[in-house]
Coordinates of C-alpha atoms in Angstrom, one line a residue:
X29 CA 0.9 -4.5 16.8
X30 CA -2.1 -2.9 15.1
X31 CA -4.4 -1.0 17.5
X32 CA -7.8 0.4 16.6
X33 CA -9.1 3.5 18.3
X34 CA -11.9 6.1 17.9
X35 CA -10.5 8.5 15.3
X36 CA -9.7 10.5 13.3
X37 CA -6.3 11.7 14.5
X38 CA -6.5 14.2 17.3
X39 CA -9.2 12.5 19.5
X40 CA -8.7 12.1 23.3
X41 CA -8.7 8.3 22.6
X42 CA -5.6 8.8 20.4
X43 CA -4.0 10.9 23.2
X44 CA -4.8 8.1 25.7
X45 CA -3.4 5.5 23.3
X46 CA 0.0 7.1 23.0
X47 CA 0.3 7.2 26.8
X48 CA -1.2 3.8 27.5
X49 CA 0.9 2.0 24.9
X50 CA 4.1 3.2 26.5
X51 CA 7.2 2.2 24.5
X52 CA 5.4 -0.4 22.5
X53 CA 5.7 -0.1 18.7
X54 CA 2.2 0.1 17.4
X55 CA 0.4 0.8 14.1
X56 CA -2.5 3.1 15.2
X57 CA -5.7 2.4 13.2
X58 CA -8.3 5.2 13.5
X59 CA -11.9 4.1 13.2
X60 CA -15.0 6.2 12.6
X61 CA -16.9 4.8 15.7
X62 CA -16.4 2.8 18.8
X63 CA -18.4 0.1 17.2
X64 CA -15.9 -0.1 14.3
X65 CA -12.9 -0.1 16.6
X66 CA -14.3 -3.1 18.5
X67 CA -15.4 -4.8 15.3
X68 CA -11.9 -4.5 13.9
X69 CA -10.6 -6.7 16.7
X70 CA -13.4 -9.2 16.3
X71 CA -12.7 -9.6 12.6
X72 CA -8.9 -9.8 12.9
X73 CA -8.3 -6.4 11.3
X74 CA -6.6 -5.2 14.6
X75 CA -4.8 -6.9 17.4
X76 CA -6.2 -4.6 20.1
X77 CA -8.5 -1.6 20.4
X78 CA -8.6 1.1 23.0
X79 CA -12.1 2.6 23.6
X80 CA -13.6 5.0 26.1
X81 CA -15.7 3.2 28.8
X82 CA -16.8 5.8 31.4
X83 CA -16.1 9.4 32.4
X84 CA -15.9 10.9 35.8
X85 CA -18.4 13.7 34.9
X86 CA -20.8 12.1 32.4
X87 CA -20.7 8.5 33.4
X88 CA -20.7 5.5 31.0
X89 CA -20.0 5.7 27.3
X90 CA -23.2 4.2 26.1
X91 CA -21.9 3.2 22.6
X92 CA -19.2 1.1 24.2
X93 CA -21.6 -0.6 26.6
X94 CA -24.2 -1.3 23.9
X95 CA -21.6 -2.6 21.5
X96 CA -20.2 -5.1 24.0
X97 CA -23.7 -6.1 25.2
X98 CA -25.6 -6.4 21.9
X99 CA -23.0 -7.4 19.4
X100 CA -21.9 -11.0 19.5
X101 CA -18.3 -10.1 18.9
X102 CA -15.7 -12.6 20.1
X103 CA -13.7 -10.1 22.2
X104 CA -12.9 -9.4 25.8
X105 CA -11.8 -6.5 28.0
X106 CA -8.2 -7.2 28.7
X107 CA -7.1 -4.1 30.6
X108 CA -7.8 -0.5 31.4
X109 CA -6.2 3.0 31.4
X110 CA -7.4 6.1 33.2
X111 CA -6.6 9.3 31.3
X112 CA -7.2 12.9 32.3
X113 CA -9.3 14.9 29.9
X114 CA -8.9 18.7 29.3
X115 CA -11.3 20.2 26.8
X116 CA -10.5 23.2 24.7
X117 CA -12.8 25.5 22.7
X118 CA -11.4 25.5 19.2
X119 CA -12.2 27.6 16.1
X120 CA -10.8 28.1 12.7
X121 CA -9.5 31.6 13.7
X122 CA -9.7 33.9 16.6
X123 CA -13.3 34.7 17.3
X124 CA -15.1 36.5 20.2
X125 CA -17.2 33.9 22.2
X126 CA -20.3 35.9 21.8
X127 CA -20.1 35.6 18.0
X128 CA -20.0 31.8 18.0
X129 CA -23.2 30.4 16.4
X130 CA -22.6 26.7 16.6
X131 CA -20.7 24.5 19.1
X132 CA -19.8 21.1 17.6
X133 CA -18.5 18.0 19.5
X134 CA -19.1 14.5 20.5
X135 CA -22.1 14.3 22.8
X136 CA -20.0 13.1 25.7
X137 CA -17.7 16.1 25.4
X138 CA -20.6 18.6 25.1
X139 CA -22.1 17.1 28.2
X140 CA -18.8 17.4 30.1
X141 CA -18.8 21.1 29.2
X142 CA -22.5 21.8 29.6
X143 CA -22.1 24.5 32.3
X144 CA -19.4 26.4 30.3
X145 CA -21.7 26.4 27.2
X146 CA -24.7 27.7 29.2
X147 CA -22.7 30.5 30.8
X148 CA -20.4 31.5 28.0
X149 CA -22.2 30.5 24.8
X150 CA -25.9 30.9 25.7
X151 CA -27.0 31.6 22.1
X152 CA -24.9 29.0 20.3
X153 CA -26.5 25.9 18.9
X154 CA -24.9 22.6 20.2
X155 CA -24.5 20.0 17.5
X156 CA -23.2 16.4 17.6
X157 CA -20.2 15.0 15.8
X158 CA -18.8 11.4 15.7
X159 CA -15.8 12.4 17.7
X160 CA -14.1 15.5 19.1
X161 CA -11.4 15.4 16.4
X162 CA -14.1 15.1 13.7
X163 CA -15.7 18.2 15.2
X164 CA -12.4 20.1 15.0
X165 CA -11.8 18.9 11.4
X166 CA -15.3 20.0 10.4
X167 CA -14.8 23.4 12.0
X168 CA -11.5 23.8 10.2
X169 CA -13.3 23.4 6.8
X170 CA -16.3 25.6 7.7
X171 CA -16.4 29.2 6.8
X172 CA -19.1 29.9 9.4
X173 CA -18.7 31.1 13.0
X174 CA -18.4 27.7 14.4
X175 CA -16.3 26.3 17.3
X176 CA -15.5 22.8 18.5
X177 CA -14.9 21.2 21.8
X178 CA -11.9 18.9 21.7
X179 CA -8.2 18.3 22.5
X180 CA -5.8 21.1 22.2
X181 CA -3.6 18.8 20.1
X182 CA -6.3 18.6 17.5
X183 CA -6.2 22.4 16.9
X184 CA -2.6 22.1 15.7
X185 CA -3.4 19.1 13.5
X186 CA -6.2 20.8 11.7
X187 CA -4.9 24.4 11.5
X188 CA -7.2 25.8 14.1
X189 CA -6.7 28.0 17.2
X190 CA -7.6 27.4 20.8
X191 CA -10.0 30.1 22.1
X192 CA -10.2 28.8 25.6
X193 CA -8.6 25.9 27.5
X194 CA -9.9 23.9 30.4
X195 CA -13.6 24.4 29.7
X196 CA -14.8 21.1 31.3
X197 CA -17.2 21.5 34.2
X198 CA -15.0 19.8 36.7
X199 CA -11.3 20.0 37.1
X200 CA -10.7 16.3 37.8
X201 CA -12.1 15.1 34.6
X202 CA -10.9 11.6 33.9
X203 CA -12.0 9.0 31.3
X204 CA -11.5 5.3 31.9
X205 CA -10.5 3.6 28.6
X206 CA -10.5 -0.2 28.2
X207 CA -8.3 -2.4 26.1
X208 CA -10.3 -4.8 23.8
X209 CA -8.6 -8.1 22.8
X210 CA -9.7 -11.2 21.0
X211 CA -11.7 -13.7 23.1
X212 CA -9.4 -16.2 24.8
X213 CA -6.7 -13.6 25.6
X214 CA -5.4 -14.2 29.1
X215 CA -4.1 -10.9 30.6
X216 CA -1.3 -11.0 33.1
X217 CA -0.5 -8.5 35.8
X218 CA 0.2 -8.0 39.5
X219 CA -1.9 -6.0 41.9
X220 CA -5.7 -5.7 42.0
X221 CA -8.0 -7.2 39.3
X222 CA -11.4 -6.2 38.1
X223 CA -14.1 -8.3 36.4
X224 CA -16.8 -6.6 34.3
X225 CA -20.0 -8.4 33.5
X226 CA -23.5 -7.8 32.3
X227 CA -26.7 -9.6 33.3
X228 CA -30.4 -9.4 32.6
X229 CA -33.8 -11.1 33.0
X230 CA -34.2 -11.7 36.7
X231 CA -37.3 -13.8 36.3
X232 CA -40.8 -12.8 37.2
X233 CA -40.9 -9.1 38.2
X234 CA -41.1 -8.9 42.0
X235 CA -39.9 -6.5 44.7
X236 CA -36.2 -7.0 45.6
X237 CA -35.3 -9.0 42.5
X238 CA -32.2 -6.9 41.8
X239 CA -31.2 -6.9 45.5
X240 CA -31.5 -10.7 45.6
X241 CA -29.2 -11.0 42.6
X242 CA -26.6 -8.6 44.1
X243 CA -26.7 -10.5 47.4
X244 CA -24.7 -13.2 45.6
X245 CA -21.8 -10.8 45.8
X246 CA -22.4 -9.0 49.1
X247 CA -23.1 -12.3 50.9
X248 CA -19.6 -13.4 49.9
X249 CA -18.0 -10.1 50.8
X250 CA -17.3 -9.5 47.1
X251 CA -17.2 -5.7 46.4
X252 CA -19.0 -4.1 43.5
X253 CA -17.3 -0.9 42.4
X254 CA -19.8 0.1 39.7
X255 CA -23.4 -0.8 38.6
X256 CA -25.2 0.7 35.6
X257 CA -28.5 -0.1 33.9
X258 CA -29.2 0.1 30.2
X259 CA -32.5 -0.7 28.4
X260 CA -32.7 -4.3 27.2
X261 CA -34.4 -3.1 23.9
X262 CA -37.3 -5.4 24.5
X263 CA -40.0 -2.9 25.5
X264 CA -40.2 -0.5 28.4
X265 CA -39.3 -1.6 31.9
X266 CA -36.8 -4.3 30.9
X267 CA -33.1 -3.6 31.7
X268 CA -29.6 -5.1 31.7
X269 CA -27.2 -4.4 34.4
X270 CA -23.4 -3.8 34.0
X271 CA -21.3 -4.4 37.1
X272 CA -17.6 -4.1 38.0
X273 CA -16.5 -6.6 40.6
X274 CA -13.3 -6.4 42.6
X275 CA -11.2 -9.4 41.9
X276 CA -10.5 -11.9 39.1
X277 CA -13.1 -14.4 37.8
X278 CA -10.4 -17.0 38.6
X279 CA -10.7 -16.2 42.3
X280 CA -12.8 -18.9 44.0
X281 CA -15.1 -16.5 45.8
X282 CA -15.7 -14.3 42.8
X283 CA -16.4 -17.4 40.6
X284 CA -18.9 -18.7 43.2
X285 CA -20.6 -15.3 43.2
X286 CA -20.9 -15.3 39.4
X287 CA -22.3 -18.8 39.4
X288 CA -24.8 -17.8 42.1
X289 CA -25.8 -14.9 39.9
X290 CA -26.5 -17.3 37.0
X291 CA -29.1 -19.0 39.2
X292 CA -30.9 -15.6 39.5
X293 CA -30.5 -14.1 36.0
X294 CA -31.4 -15.6 32.6
X295 CA -28.3 -14.2 31.0
X296 CA -24.9 -13.5 32.5
X297 CA -21.9 -12.6 30.3
X298 CA -18.4 -11.9 31.6
X299 CA -17.1 -9.0 29.4
X300 CA -13.6 -9.3 30.8
X301 CA -11.4 -10.1 33.8
X302 CA -8.2 -8.0 33.9
X303 CA -5.6 -6.2 36.0
X304 CA -6.6 -2.7 37.1
X305 CA -3.2 -1.2 36.8
X306 CA -2.5 -2.0 33.2
X307 CA 0.9 -0.9 32.0
X308 CA 1.4 -1.0 28.3
X309 CA -0.6 -3.2 25.9
X310 CA -2.2 -6.3 27.5
X311 CA -0.3 -9.5 26.5
X312 CA -0.9 -11.0 23.1

């Protein structure tokens, strides 16, 4: 099975993929962005993709949410995998922290290590890279006094050294990754299920519009485990809302709640309904 992921080699997504895939034989296909990983599934270039969805420190991965919301890709979320994240400060060679001039990483990683940067690298400039592994690779090629935030495994891949391990701001740093599959895939699994959906345009603006929409779930005792807003990209003050719902869309009460939401919102899209405890790659 060909699986796309945010590359290059040495990203946390690759680490997560190796664990999440278990014993399955896969052909890992690194992609330059989350968008490209999801697109690869949509266009048949990959059977599955594993992409970061949210982090326990920094919250939602906006590129994943926006790609799923704004691109009309025929894909679905088919499963999930929680993976612990331990950031390392990496350089081309041993270097005192006070001499580091630039810290390079993916914006999510830099945000997860913001306090460490403030306290230990106060004069360093923070720059963005497409991924943590790309940051390490760039540092390995740079003759300047630069460092990267990334996985310790990336240091070995690109001939670098780890200056400091465990530099994330919270010890229980976990990223939730989701499996992306072609639309029409029907995941199987025991235990609890989750349904992820996005909705927008709650009619004429009035007090309590969002509460009224969410009452479709609370009034049926359907629990929401996450809600997140993102700009609708149609001017200021207009938003779309991502929610995670306990249960499968096939459950009668969940299905009724979603239909009730459709009566309150102009657009409602189910991004996926899948087992929470995903083991291995979701069924083909």
